[in-house]
Amino acid sequence: MKRSYSYSMSPRQWIAASLLHWTGIKLPPLYRIMSSLCTFACFAAVAALLYAACSRRNVPASTVEYASIAILGALVVAQLSVLYARRAILRRGTFMMLPRTIHVDDDGITQESEVSRTFHSWAAYPRAEIKGDFVFLHLDGLNFHAIPLSAFESREEAAQLVALAGRPRNPQAAAAAAHDALPSTPTEAPVSAPALSSRWRAGARDFAIDALRLAFFRPLAENRPSASWIAFLGLVLVDIAIPALGAFASVGLNGEWSWYSAQSSLFHVPLLLAAAILAAAVLRRPDQVPRLLVAGVLISIVVDALWTIATVLHPSLMMTAMTTALGWVPSGWLALALAAHACRAVEPGLRRLVIVAAAIGVIAFPLANTYRDRAFWHEPYDPSAEGEGPGRLSPASEAPFYKQPALLAQELRSVRPGPAGRINVFFIGMAGYGEQDVFAKEVQSVAAIFRERFGSDGRTIRLINSNKTLLDVPIASATSLRAALRRMGEVMDKDRDVLVLYMTSHGSRDFHFSLSLGPFDFQTIDPAVVREALDESGIRNRVVIISACYSGGFVKALEGPDTLVMTASAPDRTSFGCSNDADWTYFGKAYFDEALRHTHSFVDAFAQAKPRIAQREAEAKADASNPQISAGANIVRMLAQLTDELDGHFQNVALATGSIAAVQAPDPYAEYVELMYSSDYLDELRQACEANMRLNGPEEGVAKYPGMFGGADKSRRHWYRITSAWARYGHELCSTTLDPHQVRTIYARKVHALMTQQDLAPALAFLHTQGGERWIQLEREASRQQQVEMVRQQAEVSSKLYRRYSDELETIKADYLKARK
């Protein structure tokens, strides 16, 4: 070992040495606490976004995606900004970059430069180490001397200097320390079983600490994590086991093992290896590939553990992630955390950007866009279940495969022309997305509304993608839509009849209407396809209603003088309400279920529905969908005439010549209905209905069944919410079932079918007399009292009958369980 060493450092070397030194400094407690709190706050915000996206609150997927990326990226940017700031500070000073010589003797080290001369005894250096390309002689927690390894003839010589620091000095001790610092031939000593167990526990503890620090963007000490092939294989097995354990927790003991998940479980390992190789190449440290690979597996373990816990606690999270931007969260987290770890070994600049880009491109993008079943443990497959009903059918099974063509042909043949001399409404309902039931349920409900209120029975076609209707209803596709429009065009009076086309599904930013029912690969439906199919059918009078995200992109392509177009959202907005357990989307509920049940005007219904949609979106704290409408002049006149006909304001009278003319005349049917069901009478019925609902309210229920609300009663603070919910339910039920327009419409249709005008004439003559008016009053009061009395009697006997029914169910259940054993 020499006594003198001369060296100089470039600005780049000094900055690199300082950054390496700072990464090893233990931060003050206050800074560590604040940094940890900030990290916790960032990930708490991510968790809040995940919860909001997976709960019943409607949060746009883009909001979750951008917010998650921004929060995770902020952590990386914060680290980079600190490093950039340190580098800028270091560039201002040049003192440590002057050429200098160190002299080593038994008492300590003397450093000389052209402007200074300093001496430090060996006791002044409590710690010395080789880190990176430098020998660090630490004076305290902040000050240090950095000597480039290039100043020494070999790394062993540098190790000798490190060994001298911090030891009591005399010639013999110095010689012994120098001798001890030299490498020697290792000798293996036997390791006892307790010592080996202790080493394994310490290694596992170190890996756990490293995994948490890496996953939460915290720096590691030099040469951590430790890398060996045994450790790598063990960590990979742990990573594979985590989703399998989550599946076992969800499925339980009745599951079965499946080796088909092995390929998916190991898919991320070669991606991590590729990312480690690229990062090591950028760092110009090929020896770091094993360490970076182990770091990636450690981060994957933490991410998989948290994601598995979230999916076990919230089972719908996985399906939500597959259909929204949430699928990017675990893969993006893994990529950014590994990139942040690799970036700490290189100065800020282009190389860091390359590392981050490589991690996202090699890890995040492939993992986020690939479906991986990593469970290993699945519910047992029961082949007989497919024959139990349409709810369990697969589109690829034999029965629907052969029956679907016949179903489409049957649905098309069922369409027949409407009565001459009036405007007939033809309806096509299309539910495109088969993985959520709300669209199928909505089309079925809308078809029923059009049959009831617009007389479209026999003039309705349903096209539905759903596993539950494969044996009953034809599937929705571009081909079936063209066939349906072509059939409607064949039977319609193209100059007089009106077609209503309703399409409901998900939508994309490029205005594609989603068609999904695995394993089918459907043709694309976009505005051009719909316009082309409508034009080919030759149908003139069109009402097109599209409920989907970004459906406003259809308006420009479909609008015209003979077309009314309505969409659930603007071209740049999403629509809401597409949850699997819902019966209606926000748009469908407001437009069809609430507005169109009370008016025959499509335009008026849209005006009524739009503020209701906005109110629901505001309550859900969602961005406004901004529904769109475009009405051509010709179709507006045609629909106004249709509304008048349906409201009973005009009668079509056939002239002797066979032509049709609209003649305004008193309608005896409307007069009779108004006398029998006046607004006052319907108000009385509605009030009686609400009174009867109060008789069967929560108070009565708890009196009969104390455990009805989980033990809650009037003494609990939740009781007000229970009674308020029941009051809203009763009011809405009575208001809907006794809606004046609906009641009159149904009653008028029955009167038309059962009575002729000759039957009505004497009845009207009597009802307009004083005796007739008195009879109406008494009849109404008798009817109201009858309803009240019937409900009271039902309430009296329902308790006894329900208890008997419950006892019978318990007996049947016991017999069933006994038979299973």
PDB file of N, CA and C in Angstrom, residues 55-89:
ATOM      1  N   SER A  55     -67.445   1.312  -6.775  1.00  0.00           N
ATOM      2  CA  SER A  55     -68.692   1.365  -6.027  1.00  0.00           C
ATOM      3  C   SER A  55     -69.793   1.817  -6.948  1.00  0.00           C
ATOM      4  N   ARG A  56     -70.923   2.096  -6.361  1.00  0.00           N
ATOM      5  CA  ARG A  56     -72.068   2.512  -7.184  1.00  0.00           C
ATOM      6  C   ARG A  56     -71.957   3.950  -7.657  1.00  0.00           C
ATOM      7  N   ARG A  57     -70.966   4.672  -7.168  1.00  0.00           N
ATOM      8  CA  ARG A  57     -70.759   6.028  -7.656  1.00  0.00           C
ATOM      9  C   ARG A  57     -70.225   5.954  -9.083  1.00  0.00           C
ATOM     10  N   ASN A  58     -70.726   6.790  -9.932  1.00  0.00           N
ATOM     11  CA  ASN A  58     -70.330   6.746 -11.336  1.00  0.00           C
ATOM     12  C   ASN A  58     -69.191   7.724 -11.565  1.00  0.00           C
ATOM     13  N   VAL A  59     -67.996   7.185 -11.722  1.00  0.00           N
ATOM     14  CA  VAL A  59     -66.807   7.982 -11.984  1.00  0.00           C
ATOM     15  C   VAL A  59     -66.297   7.607 -13.365  1.00  0.00           C
ATOM     16  N   PRO A  60     -66.097   8.557 -14.253  1.00  0.00           N
ATOM     17  CA  PRO A  60     -65.603   8.205 -15.593  1.00  0.00           C
ATOM     18  C   PRO A  60     -64.271   7.478 -15.501  1.00  0.00           C
ATOM     19  N   ALA A  61     -64.102   6.482 -16.371  1.00  0.00           N
ATOM     20  CA  ALA A  61     -62.862   5.703 -16.359  1.00  0.00           C
ATOM     21  C   ALA A  61     -61.667   6.585 -16.652  1.00  0.00           C
ATOM     22  N   SER A  62     -61.840   7.573 -17.530  1.00  0.00           N
ATOM     23  CA  SER A  62     -60.719   8.452 -17.858  1.00  0.00           C
ATOM     24  C   SER A  62     -60.257   9.237 -16.631  1.00  0.00           C
ATOM     25  N   THR A  63     -61.200   9.622 -15.760  1.00  0.00           N
ATOM     26  CA  THR A  63     -60.824  10.349 -14.549  1.00  0.00           C
ATOM     27  C   THR A  63     -59.948   9.483 -13.656  1.00  0.00           C
ATOM     28  N   VAL A  64     -60.341   8.226 -13.477  1.00  0.00           N
ATOM     29  CA  VAL A  64     -59.542   7.308 -12.664  1.00  0.00           C
ATOM     30  C   VAL A  64     -58.168   7.099 -13.280  1.00  0.00           C
ATOM     31  N   GLU A  65     -58.148   6.911 -14.593  1.00  0.00           N
ATOM     32  CA  GLU A  65     -56.877   6.662 -15.278  1.00  0.00           C
ATOM     33  C   GLU A  65     -55.927   7.846 -15.113  1.00  0.00           C
ATOM     34  N   TYR A  66     -56.398   9.032 -15.445  1.00  0.00           N
ATOM     35  CA  TYR A  66     -55.523  10.206 -15.400  1.00  0.00           C
ATOM     36  C   TYR A  66     -55.100  10.522 -13.968  1.00  0.00           C
ATOM     37  N   ALA A  67     -56.028  10.414 -13.021  1.00  0.00           N
ATOM     38  CA  ALA A  67     -55.685  10.726 -11.633  1.00  0.00           C
ATOM     39  C   ALA A  67     -54.665   9.736 -11.081  1.00  0.00           C
ATOM     40  N   SER A  68     -54.843   8.450 -11.381  1.00  0.00           N
ATOM     41  CA  SER A  68     -53.900   7.446 -10.878  1.00  0.00           C
ATOM     42  C   SER A  68     -52.522   7.658 -11.463  1.00  0.00           C
ATOM     43  N   ILE A  69     -52.457   7.893 -12.763  1.00  0.00           N
ATOM     44  CA  ILE A  69     -51.162   8.121 -13.399  1.00  0.00           C
ATOM     45  C   ILE A  69     -50.515   9.388 -12.847  1.00  0.00           C
ATOM     46  N   ALA A  70     -51.327  10.417 -12.622  1.00  0.00           N
ATOM     47  CA  ALA A  70     -50.774  11.674 -12.097  1.00  0.00           C
ATOM     48  C   ALA A  70     -50.214  11.495 -10.694  1.00  0.00           C
ATOM     49  N   ILE A  71     -50.925  10.731  -9.857  1.00  0.00           N
ATOM     50  CA  ILE A  71     -50.454  10.547  -8.484  1.00  0.00           C
ATOM     51  C   ILE A  71     -49.185   9.708  -8.450  1.00  0.00           C
ATOM     52  N   LEU A  72     -49.194   8.599  -9.197  1.00  0.00           N
ATOM     53  CA  LEU A  72     -47.997   7.765  -9.222  1.00  0.00           C
ATOM     54  C   LEU A  72     -46.831   8.498  -9.865  1.00  0.00           C
ATOM     55  N   GLY A  73     -47.109   9.231 -10.932  1.00  0.00           N
ATOM     56  CA  GLY A  73     -46.042   9.983 -11.585  1.00  0.00           C
ATOM     57  C   GLY A  73     -45.497  11.091 -10.714  1.00  0.00           C
ATOM     58  N   ALA A  74     -46.351  11.647  -9.849  1.00  0.00           N
ATOM     59  CA  ALA A  74     -45.893  12.736  -8.983  1.00  0.00           C
ATOM     60  C   ALA A  74     -44.792  12.269  -8.043  1.00  0.00           C
ATOM     61  N   LEU A  75     -44.894  11.012  -7.589  1.00  0.00           N
ATOM     62  CA  LEU A  75     -43.847  10.496  -6.709  1.00  0.00           C
ATOM     63  C   LEU A  75     -42.502  10.427  -7.426  1.00  0.00           C
ATOM     64  N   VAL A  76     -42.530   9.947  -8.675  1.00  0.00           N
ATOM     65  CA  VAL A  76     -41.282   9.869  -9.441  1.00  0.00           C
ATOM     66  C   VAL A  76     -40.748  11.259  -9.733  1.00  0.00           C
ATOM     67  N   VAL A  77     -41.645  12.148 -10.140  1.00  0.00           N
ATOM     68  CA  VAL A  77     -41.212  13.520 -10.460  1.00  0.00           C
ATOM     69  C   VAL A  77     -40.630  14.199  -9.229  1.00  0.00           C
ATOM     70  N   ALA A  78     -41.219  13.945  -8.051  1.00  0.00           N
ATOM     71  CA  ALA A  78     -40.699  14.562  -6.823  1.00  0.00           C
ATOM     72  C   ALA A  78     -39.272  14.103  -6.550  1.00  0.00           C
ATOM     73  N   GLN A  79     -39.032  12.797  -6.730  1.00  0.00           N
ATOM     74  CA  GLN A  79     -37.672  12.295  -6.518  1.00  0.00           C
ATOM     75  C   GLN A  79     -36.703  12.898  -7.526  1.00  0.00           C
ATOM     76  N   LEU A  80     -37.124  12.950  -8.786  1.00  0.00           N
ATOM     77  CA  LEU A  80     -36.244  13.515  -9.812  1.00  0.00           C
ATOM     78  C   LEU A  80     -35.960  14.995  -9.550  1.00  0.00           C
ATOM     79  N   SER A  81     -36.972  15.718  -9.089  1.00  0.00           N
ATOM     80  CA  SER A  81     -36.772  17.153  -8.851  1.00  0.00           C
ATOM     81  C   SER A  81     -35.761  17.390  -7.724  1.00  0.00           C
ATOM     82  N   VAL A  82     -35.822  16.529  -6.684  1.00  0.00           N
ATOM     83  CA  VAL A  82     -34.839  16.670  -5.603  1.00  0.00           C
ATOM     84  C   VAL A  82     -33.431  16.428  -6.112  1.00  0.00           C
ATOM     85  N   LEU A  83     -33.282  15.418  -6.958  1.00  0.00           N
ATOM     86  CA  LEU A  83     -31.957  15.113  -7.490  1.00  0.00           C
ATOM     87  C   LEU A  83     -31.464  16.231  -8.407  1.00  0.00           C
ATOM     88  N   TYR A  84     -32.355  16.767  -9.228  1.00  0.00           N
ATOM     89  CA  TYR A  84     -31.974  17.891 -10.085  1.00  0.00           C
ATOM     90  C   TYR A  84     -31.543  19.096  -9.246  1.00  0.00           C
ATOM     91  N   ALA A  85     -32.249  19.348  -8.143  1.00  0.00           N
ATOM     92  CA  ALA A  85     -31.899  20.486  -7.296  1.00  0.00           C
ATOM     93  C   ALA A  85     -30.517  20.291  -6.676  1.00  0.00           C
ATOM     94  N   ARG A  86     -30.263  19.083  -6.197  1.00  0.00           N
ATOM     95  CA  ARG A  86     -28.943  18.818  -5.620  1.00  0.00           C
ATOM     96  C   ARG A  86     -27.844  18.991  -6.664  1.00  0.00           C
ATOM     97  N   ARG A  87     -28.101  18.521  -7.857  1.00  0.00           N
ATOM     98  CA  ARG A  87     -27.087  18.642  -8.917  1.00  0.00           C
ATOM     99  C   ARG A  87     -26.801  20.103  -9.234  1.00  0.00           C
ATOM    100  N   ALA A  88     -27.871  20.910  -9.286  1.00  0.00           N
ATOM    101  CA  ALA A  88     -27.682  22.328  -9.586  1.00  0.00           C
ATOM    102  C   ALA A  88     -26.860  23.016  -8.499  1.00  0.00           C
ATOM    103  N   ILE A  89     -27.090  22.638  -7.229  1.00  0.00           N
ATOM    104  CA  ILE A  89     -26.321  23.230  -6.132  1.00  0.00           C
ATOM    105  C   ILE A  89     -24.853  22.844  -6.232  1.00  0.00           C
TER     106      ILE A  89
END
